C-alpha positions in Angstrom: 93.7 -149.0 1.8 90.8 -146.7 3.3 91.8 -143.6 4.7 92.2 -142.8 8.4 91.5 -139.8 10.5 94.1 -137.9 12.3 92.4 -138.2 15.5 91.7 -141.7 15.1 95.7 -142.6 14.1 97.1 -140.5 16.9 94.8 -142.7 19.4 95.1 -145.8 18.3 97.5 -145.8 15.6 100.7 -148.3 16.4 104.0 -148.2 15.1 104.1 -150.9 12.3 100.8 -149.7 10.9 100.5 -148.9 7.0 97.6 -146.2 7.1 96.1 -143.5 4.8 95.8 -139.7 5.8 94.7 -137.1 4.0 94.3 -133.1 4.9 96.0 -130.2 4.8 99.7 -128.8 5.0 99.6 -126.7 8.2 103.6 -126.9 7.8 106.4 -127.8 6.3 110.6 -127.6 7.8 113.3 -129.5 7.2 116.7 -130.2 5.7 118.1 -131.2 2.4 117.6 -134.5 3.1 114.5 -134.7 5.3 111.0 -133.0 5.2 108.7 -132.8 8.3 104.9 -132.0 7.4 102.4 -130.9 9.6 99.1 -132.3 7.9 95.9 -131.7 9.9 92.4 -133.0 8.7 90.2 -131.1 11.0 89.1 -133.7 13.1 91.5 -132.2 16.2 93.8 -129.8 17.1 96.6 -132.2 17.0 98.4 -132.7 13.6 100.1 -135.6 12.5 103.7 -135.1 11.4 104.7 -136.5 8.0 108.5 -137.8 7.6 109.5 -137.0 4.5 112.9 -138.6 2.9 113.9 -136.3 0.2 115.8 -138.4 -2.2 112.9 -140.6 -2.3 110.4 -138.1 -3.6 110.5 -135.9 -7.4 111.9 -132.3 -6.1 109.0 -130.7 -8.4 106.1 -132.3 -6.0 107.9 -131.7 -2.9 107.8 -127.9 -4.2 103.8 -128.2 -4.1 104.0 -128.9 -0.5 103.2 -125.8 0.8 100.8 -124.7 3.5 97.5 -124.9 2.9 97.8 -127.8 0.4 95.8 -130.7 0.9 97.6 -134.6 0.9 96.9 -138.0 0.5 99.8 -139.5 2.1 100.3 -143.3 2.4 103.0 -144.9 4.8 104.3 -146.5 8.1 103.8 -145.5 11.4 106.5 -144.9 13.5 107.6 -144.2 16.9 108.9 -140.5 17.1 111.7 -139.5 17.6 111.0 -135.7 18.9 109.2 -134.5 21.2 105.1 -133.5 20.7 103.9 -136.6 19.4 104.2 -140.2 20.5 103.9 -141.7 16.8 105.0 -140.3 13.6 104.3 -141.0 9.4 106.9 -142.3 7.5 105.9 -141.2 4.1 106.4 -143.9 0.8 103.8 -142.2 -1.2 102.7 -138.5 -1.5 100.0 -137.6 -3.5 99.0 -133.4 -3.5 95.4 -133.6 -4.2 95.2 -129.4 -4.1 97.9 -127.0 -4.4 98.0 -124.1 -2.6 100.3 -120.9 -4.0 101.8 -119.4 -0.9 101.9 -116.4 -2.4 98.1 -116.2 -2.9 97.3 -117.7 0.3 96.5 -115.8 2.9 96.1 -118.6 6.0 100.3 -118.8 6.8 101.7 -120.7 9.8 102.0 -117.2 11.7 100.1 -115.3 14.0 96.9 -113.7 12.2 94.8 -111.1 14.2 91.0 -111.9 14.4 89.7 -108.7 12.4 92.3 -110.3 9.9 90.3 -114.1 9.8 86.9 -112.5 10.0 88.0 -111.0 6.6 88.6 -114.3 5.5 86.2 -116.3 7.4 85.7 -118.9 4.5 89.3 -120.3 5.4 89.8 -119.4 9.1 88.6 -122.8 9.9 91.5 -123.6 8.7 93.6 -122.5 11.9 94.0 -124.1 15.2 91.8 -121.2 16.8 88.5 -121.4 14.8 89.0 -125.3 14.3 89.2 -125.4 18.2 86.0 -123.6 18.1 83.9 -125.0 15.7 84.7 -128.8 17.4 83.7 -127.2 20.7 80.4 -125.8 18.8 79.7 -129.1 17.5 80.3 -130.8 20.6 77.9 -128.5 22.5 75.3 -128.6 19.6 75.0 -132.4 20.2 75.2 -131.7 24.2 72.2 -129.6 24.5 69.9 -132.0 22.2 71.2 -135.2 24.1 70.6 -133.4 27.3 66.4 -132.4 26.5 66.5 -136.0 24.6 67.3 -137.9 28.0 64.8 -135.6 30.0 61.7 -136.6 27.7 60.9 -133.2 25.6 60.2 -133.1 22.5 62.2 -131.1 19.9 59.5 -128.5 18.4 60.5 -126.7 15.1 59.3 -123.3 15.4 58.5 -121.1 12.8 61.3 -118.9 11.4 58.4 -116.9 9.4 56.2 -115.3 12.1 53.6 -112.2 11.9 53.7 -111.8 15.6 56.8 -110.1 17.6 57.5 -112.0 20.6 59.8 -109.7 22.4 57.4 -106.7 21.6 60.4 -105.0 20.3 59.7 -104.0 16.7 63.4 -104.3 15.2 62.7 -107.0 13.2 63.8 -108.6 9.7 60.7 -107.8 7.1 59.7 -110.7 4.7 58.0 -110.2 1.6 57.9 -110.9 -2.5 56.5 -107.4 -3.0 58.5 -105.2 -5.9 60.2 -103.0 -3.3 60.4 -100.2 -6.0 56.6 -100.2 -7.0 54.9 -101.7 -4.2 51.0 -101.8 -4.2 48.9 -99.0 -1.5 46.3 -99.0 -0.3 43.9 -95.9 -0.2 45.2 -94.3 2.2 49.0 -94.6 0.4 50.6 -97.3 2.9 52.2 -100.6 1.6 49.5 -103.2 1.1 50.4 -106.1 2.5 47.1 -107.9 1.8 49.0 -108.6 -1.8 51.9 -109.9 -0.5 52.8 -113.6 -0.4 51.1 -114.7 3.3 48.4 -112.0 2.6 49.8 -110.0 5.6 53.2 -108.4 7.3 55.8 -111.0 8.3 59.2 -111.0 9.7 62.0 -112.9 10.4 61.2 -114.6 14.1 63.3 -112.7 17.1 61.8 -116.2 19.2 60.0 -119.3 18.9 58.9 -118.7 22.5 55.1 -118.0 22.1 54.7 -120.9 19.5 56.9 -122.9 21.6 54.2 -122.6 24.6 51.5 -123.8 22.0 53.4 -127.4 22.3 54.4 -127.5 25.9 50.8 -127.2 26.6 49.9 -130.3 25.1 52.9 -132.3 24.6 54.2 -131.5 28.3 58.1 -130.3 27.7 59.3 -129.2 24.7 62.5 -127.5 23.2 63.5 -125.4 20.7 67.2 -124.9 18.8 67.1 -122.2 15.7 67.8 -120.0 14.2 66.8 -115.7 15.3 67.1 -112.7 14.1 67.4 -108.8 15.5 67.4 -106.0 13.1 69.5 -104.1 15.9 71.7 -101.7 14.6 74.7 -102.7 17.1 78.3 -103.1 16.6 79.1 -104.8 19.9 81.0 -107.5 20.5 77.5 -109.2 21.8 75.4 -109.0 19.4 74.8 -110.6 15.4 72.0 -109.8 13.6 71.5 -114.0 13.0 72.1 -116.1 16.0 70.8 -119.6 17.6 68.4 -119.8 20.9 67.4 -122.5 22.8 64.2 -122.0 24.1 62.6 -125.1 26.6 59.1 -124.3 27.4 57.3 -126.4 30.2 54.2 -127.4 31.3 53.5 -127.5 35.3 57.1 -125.8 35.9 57.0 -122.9 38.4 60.0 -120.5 38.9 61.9 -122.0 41.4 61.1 -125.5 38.7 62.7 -123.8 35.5 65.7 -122.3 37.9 66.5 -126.1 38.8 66.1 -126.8 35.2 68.5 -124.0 33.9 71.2 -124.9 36.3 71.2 -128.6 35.6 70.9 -127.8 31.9 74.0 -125.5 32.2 75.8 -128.1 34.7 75.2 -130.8 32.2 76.6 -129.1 28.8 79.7 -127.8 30.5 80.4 -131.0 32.0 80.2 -132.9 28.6 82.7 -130.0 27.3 85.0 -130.6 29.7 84.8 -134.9 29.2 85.1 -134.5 25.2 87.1 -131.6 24.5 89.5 -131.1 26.6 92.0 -131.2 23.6 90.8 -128.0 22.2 89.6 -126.2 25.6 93.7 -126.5 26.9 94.6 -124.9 23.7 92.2 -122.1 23.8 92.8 -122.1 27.4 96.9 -121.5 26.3 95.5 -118.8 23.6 93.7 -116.9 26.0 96.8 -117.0 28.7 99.0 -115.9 26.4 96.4 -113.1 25.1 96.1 -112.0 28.8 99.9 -112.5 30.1 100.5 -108.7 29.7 97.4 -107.1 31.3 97.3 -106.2 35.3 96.2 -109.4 37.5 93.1 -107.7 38.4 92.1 -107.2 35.0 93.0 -111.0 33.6 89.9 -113.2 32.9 89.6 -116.5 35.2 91.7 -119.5 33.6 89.4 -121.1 30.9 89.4 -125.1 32.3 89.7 -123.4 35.7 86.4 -121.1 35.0 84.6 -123.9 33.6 85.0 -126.2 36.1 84.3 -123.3 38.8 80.4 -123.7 37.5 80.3 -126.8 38.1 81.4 -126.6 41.9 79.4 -124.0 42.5 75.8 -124.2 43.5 73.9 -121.3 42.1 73.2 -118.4 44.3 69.5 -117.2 44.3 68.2 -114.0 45.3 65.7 -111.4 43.7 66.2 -108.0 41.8 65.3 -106.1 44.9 68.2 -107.8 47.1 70.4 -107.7 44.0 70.6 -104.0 43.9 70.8 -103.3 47.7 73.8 -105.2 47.4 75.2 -102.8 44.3 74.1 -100.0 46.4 76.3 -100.9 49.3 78.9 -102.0 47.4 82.6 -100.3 47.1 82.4 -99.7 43.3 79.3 -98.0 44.0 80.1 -95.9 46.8 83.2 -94.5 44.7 81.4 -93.9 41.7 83.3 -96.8 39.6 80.1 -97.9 37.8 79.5 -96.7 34.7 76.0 -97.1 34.5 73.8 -95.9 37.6 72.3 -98.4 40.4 68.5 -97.9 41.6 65.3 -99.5 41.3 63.8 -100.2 38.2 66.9 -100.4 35.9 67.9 -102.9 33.4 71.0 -104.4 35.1 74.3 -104.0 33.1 77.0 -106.3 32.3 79.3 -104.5 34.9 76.4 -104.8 37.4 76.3 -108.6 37.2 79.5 -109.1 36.7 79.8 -107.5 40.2 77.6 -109.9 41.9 78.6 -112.9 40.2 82.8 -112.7 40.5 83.0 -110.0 43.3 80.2 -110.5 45.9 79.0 -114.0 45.9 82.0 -115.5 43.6 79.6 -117.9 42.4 77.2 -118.0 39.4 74.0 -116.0 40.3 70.1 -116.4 39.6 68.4 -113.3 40.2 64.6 -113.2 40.3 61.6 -111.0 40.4 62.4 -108.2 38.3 60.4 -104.8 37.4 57.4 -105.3 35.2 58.6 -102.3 33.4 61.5 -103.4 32.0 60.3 -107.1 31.1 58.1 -108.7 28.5 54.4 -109.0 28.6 53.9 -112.5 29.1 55.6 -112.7 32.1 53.8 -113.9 35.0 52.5 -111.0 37.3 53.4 -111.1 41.1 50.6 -109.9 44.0 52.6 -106.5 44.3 51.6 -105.6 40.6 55.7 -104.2 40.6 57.5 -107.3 39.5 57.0 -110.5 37.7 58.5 -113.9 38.0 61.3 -113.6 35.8 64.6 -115.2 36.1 68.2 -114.5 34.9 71.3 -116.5 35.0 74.4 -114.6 35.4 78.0 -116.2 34.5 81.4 -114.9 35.3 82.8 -112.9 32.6 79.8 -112.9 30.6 77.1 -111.6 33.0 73.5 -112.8 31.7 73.6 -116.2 29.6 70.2 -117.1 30.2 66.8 -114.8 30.5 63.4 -116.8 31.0 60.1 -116.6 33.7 57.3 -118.4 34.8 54.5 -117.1 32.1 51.3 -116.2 33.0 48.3 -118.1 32.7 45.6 -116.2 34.0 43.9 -115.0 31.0 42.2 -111.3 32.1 46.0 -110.4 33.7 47.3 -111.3 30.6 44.7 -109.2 28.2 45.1 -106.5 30.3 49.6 -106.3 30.6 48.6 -107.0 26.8 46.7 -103.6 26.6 48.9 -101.9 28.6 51.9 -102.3 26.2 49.9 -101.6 23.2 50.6 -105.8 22.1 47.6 -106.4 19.4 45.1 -108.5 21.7 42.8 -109.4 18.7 46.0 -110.8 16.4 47.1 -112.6 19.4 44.1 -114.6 19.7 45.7 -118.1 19.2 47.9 -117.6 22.1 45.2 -116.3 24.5 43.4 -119.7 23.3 45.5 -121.2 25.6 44.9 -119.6 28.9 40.9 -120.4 27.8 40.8 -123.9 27.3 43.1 -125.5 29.8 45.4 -123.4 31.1 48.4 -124.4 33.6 50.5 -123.1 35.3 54.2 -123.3 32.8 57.5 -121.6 32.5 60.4 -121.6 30.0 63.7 -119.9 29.4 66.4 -119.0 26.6 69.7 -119.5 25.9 71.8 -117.7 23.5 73.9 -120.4 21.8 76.4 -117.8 20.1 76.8 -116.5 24.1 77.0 -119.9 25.8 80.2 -120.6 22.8 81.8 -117.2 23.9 81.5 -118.4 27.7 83.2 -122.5 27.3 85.4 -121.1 24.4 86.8 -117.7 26.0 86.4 -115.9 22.4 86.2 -112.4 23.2 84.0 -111.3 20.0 80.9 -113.6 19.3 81.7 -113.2 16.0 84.1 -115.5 16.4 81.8 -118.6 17.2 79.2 -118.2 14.6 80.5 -119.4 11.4 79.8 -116.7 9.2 78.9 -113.5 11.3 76.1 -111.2 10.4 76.0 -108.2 11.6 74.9 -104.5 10.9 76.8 -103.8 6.7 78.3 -107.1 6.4 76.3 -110.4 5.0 79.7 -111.5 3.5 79.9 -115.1 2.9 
């Protein structure tokens, strides 16, 4: 008899029914004479309980039935008889594939702090949390690639090797095969990189954005989902070291084009999350009330399903940089000094500052355009005021910015010259400025942080906690 899957029993499954389950022993209660076993297989948060009549099984395998144990368990289904579950295993053959010394394990059926399961991230899937999680990441995985698929881009692999720094940033991941004890110099003493593998310095890509507008410029729409890295030496609960972008990049898309895109895009995922998983988002939506139950009301987060759904009613609010911080300047929290960070022109809004417009102001999500050229990346397209540039940000509730993108610039002297202007290599950057010389349009594109989008459908606090194994500044564990 071929084994079925929880999820698949607990759907369909009929009293009557001789199945096969296998998984693992999230409990086990009972009497003298009865055992009842949680068994879960991973394939949802529910579990399937197994009915276990003592007499009928030897004492000594019973004894291996411990939490964390893995089962194959054959039997009849039948109606239960308690409350939780409609349809219950009666078990006529146990067989304990892997045992699991409770003494050694360290996943029990109690309540296990997060710092705790980070610790022990190769068995925190294990739990209904992080198996909640990792379904939801799955399902959103699939979302975002069925979403571009039905549009018509094309999915572009991007290098994850690059020479060139997209961001202009410089804290980036170094790759090379040189003997970092003895490496060769040149004459003037530095590192020469001429001898290393690609002939030249290369790093661990922080965005596949600029190669990314290689494709759209021929192929019309394309899309991006991999892997990035930042050698940022942060500790926050927003940042990893090795994290996942999705990076669109258009052809013939203005601003207010690749605004309509994000919010669909956005719409579209979190609408799939709430048709497919609404399993796991009501028990992380329990996890997170219960988290939550003893702070102030004013300081409690919006309902997970609630929250969710709340983006979807909401048509996105659109207004530029310059109206955004008028706003934050006449604002109560401003006014009486409860910002932490300071409000004026030509900042780099904070969380608290969007968080502000987003849940306080216009109780909607938020789209702010037209930032500062200052405090924005080069390739950004230039407005006629030579201040600002036609960049766009999402902002979320409870999360502030989710996604960061503009309409790039096409004209190729503005270009060379913000180049210049931010000390960007103009001659090493020659393939990209091929593009604004032989048929350049105009095109925009946008990111989103996968690990950030997880945080904002999940209610995780710590986006560690929706990457499977974090990396972050001292710890490549795993």
């Amino acid at each position: 008899m071929a084994r079925l899957k929880i999820k698949d029993i607990l759907k369909s499954g009929k009293a009557g029914d001789e199945v096969v389950a296998k998984g693992w022993v999230r409990t086990k209660r009972g009497s003298k004479n009865v055992n009842f076993i949680a068994l879960n297989d991973g394939s949802t948060i529910n579990n399937l309980q197994i009915v276990v009549d003592v007499e009928s099984f030897d004492e000594a395998l019973l004894r291996d039935i411990n939490t964390g144990a893995s089962l194959a368990v054959t039997g009849t289904l039948v109606e239960s008889a308690g409350s939780g579950q409609n349809i219950e295993l009666n078990a006529r053959e146990i067989e304990v594939l892997g045992k699991a010394d409770p003494e050694k394990f360290p996943i029990q059926s109690k309540k296990h702090s997060l710092e705790f399961l980070r610790e022990n991230a190769h068995l925190r899937f294990r739990t209904n949390t992080f198996g909640a999680v990792f379904r939801i990441r799955h399902a959103m995985a699939f979302a975002i690639h069925k979403y571009f698929n039905e549009k018509g881009f094309n999915y572009l692999h991007t290098p994850i090797i690059t020479a060139s720094d997209a961001e202009g940033a410089g804290q980036m991941f170094r790759v090379s095969t040189l003997d970092a004890k003895n490496p060769p110099l040149t004459e003037e003493g530095a590192i020469d990189y001429s001898q290393d593998f690609f002939g030249r310095a290369t790093n661990l890509t922080v965005s596949g954005q600029l190669e990314g507008e290689l494709g759209a410029l021929a192929l019309g729409e394309i899309y991006t989902f991999g892997p990035t890295f930042r050698a940022e030496n942060s500790n926050t609960t927003r940042h990893l070291a090795e994290f996942w972008m999705i990076e669109p990049e258009m052809a013939f898309y203005d601003l207010k084009d690749n605004m309509d895109l994000a919010e669909e895009f956005l719409k579209s995922c979190i609408k799939y999350a709430l048709d497919n998983c609404m399993d796991d988002l009501k028990f992380l939506a329990q996890r997170l009330e219960q988290e939550e139950k003893n702070k102030p009301q004013d300081q409690r987060s919006m309902p997970l399903i609630e929250k969710l759904q709340f983006v979807l009613d909401n048509d996105f609010i659109r207004l530029t940089y310059t109206e955004a911080i008028d706003i934050l300047r006449n604002s109560k929290p401003f006014k009486k000094n409860q910002f932490q960070f300071p409000v004026e022109w030509g900042i780099d809004l904070q969380s608290e500052h969007e968080r502000y417009l987003v849940e306080k102001h216009f109780k909607c999500p938020v789209i702010l355009t037209d930032y500062p050229k200052d405090i924005k990346a080069f390739y950004m397209k230039q407005n006629d005021d030579n201040k600002t540039v036609r960049a766009m940000d999402v902002l979320f509730p409870q999360i502030g910015e989710i996604i960061g993108g503009s309409q790039r610039e096409e004209d190729l002297t503005k270009l060379e010259n913000r180049m210049k202007e931010m000390d960007i290599p103009v001659d090493e950057m020659w393939w990209y400025l091929d593009t604004r010389r032989f048929g350049s349009v105009v095109h925009s594109g946008f990111g989103l942080g996968f690990e950030r989008f997880i945080l904002f459908v999940t209610g995780m606090g710590n986006i560690r906690d929706v990457i499977a194994f974090p990396r972050t500044p001292k710890n490549a564990e795993f």
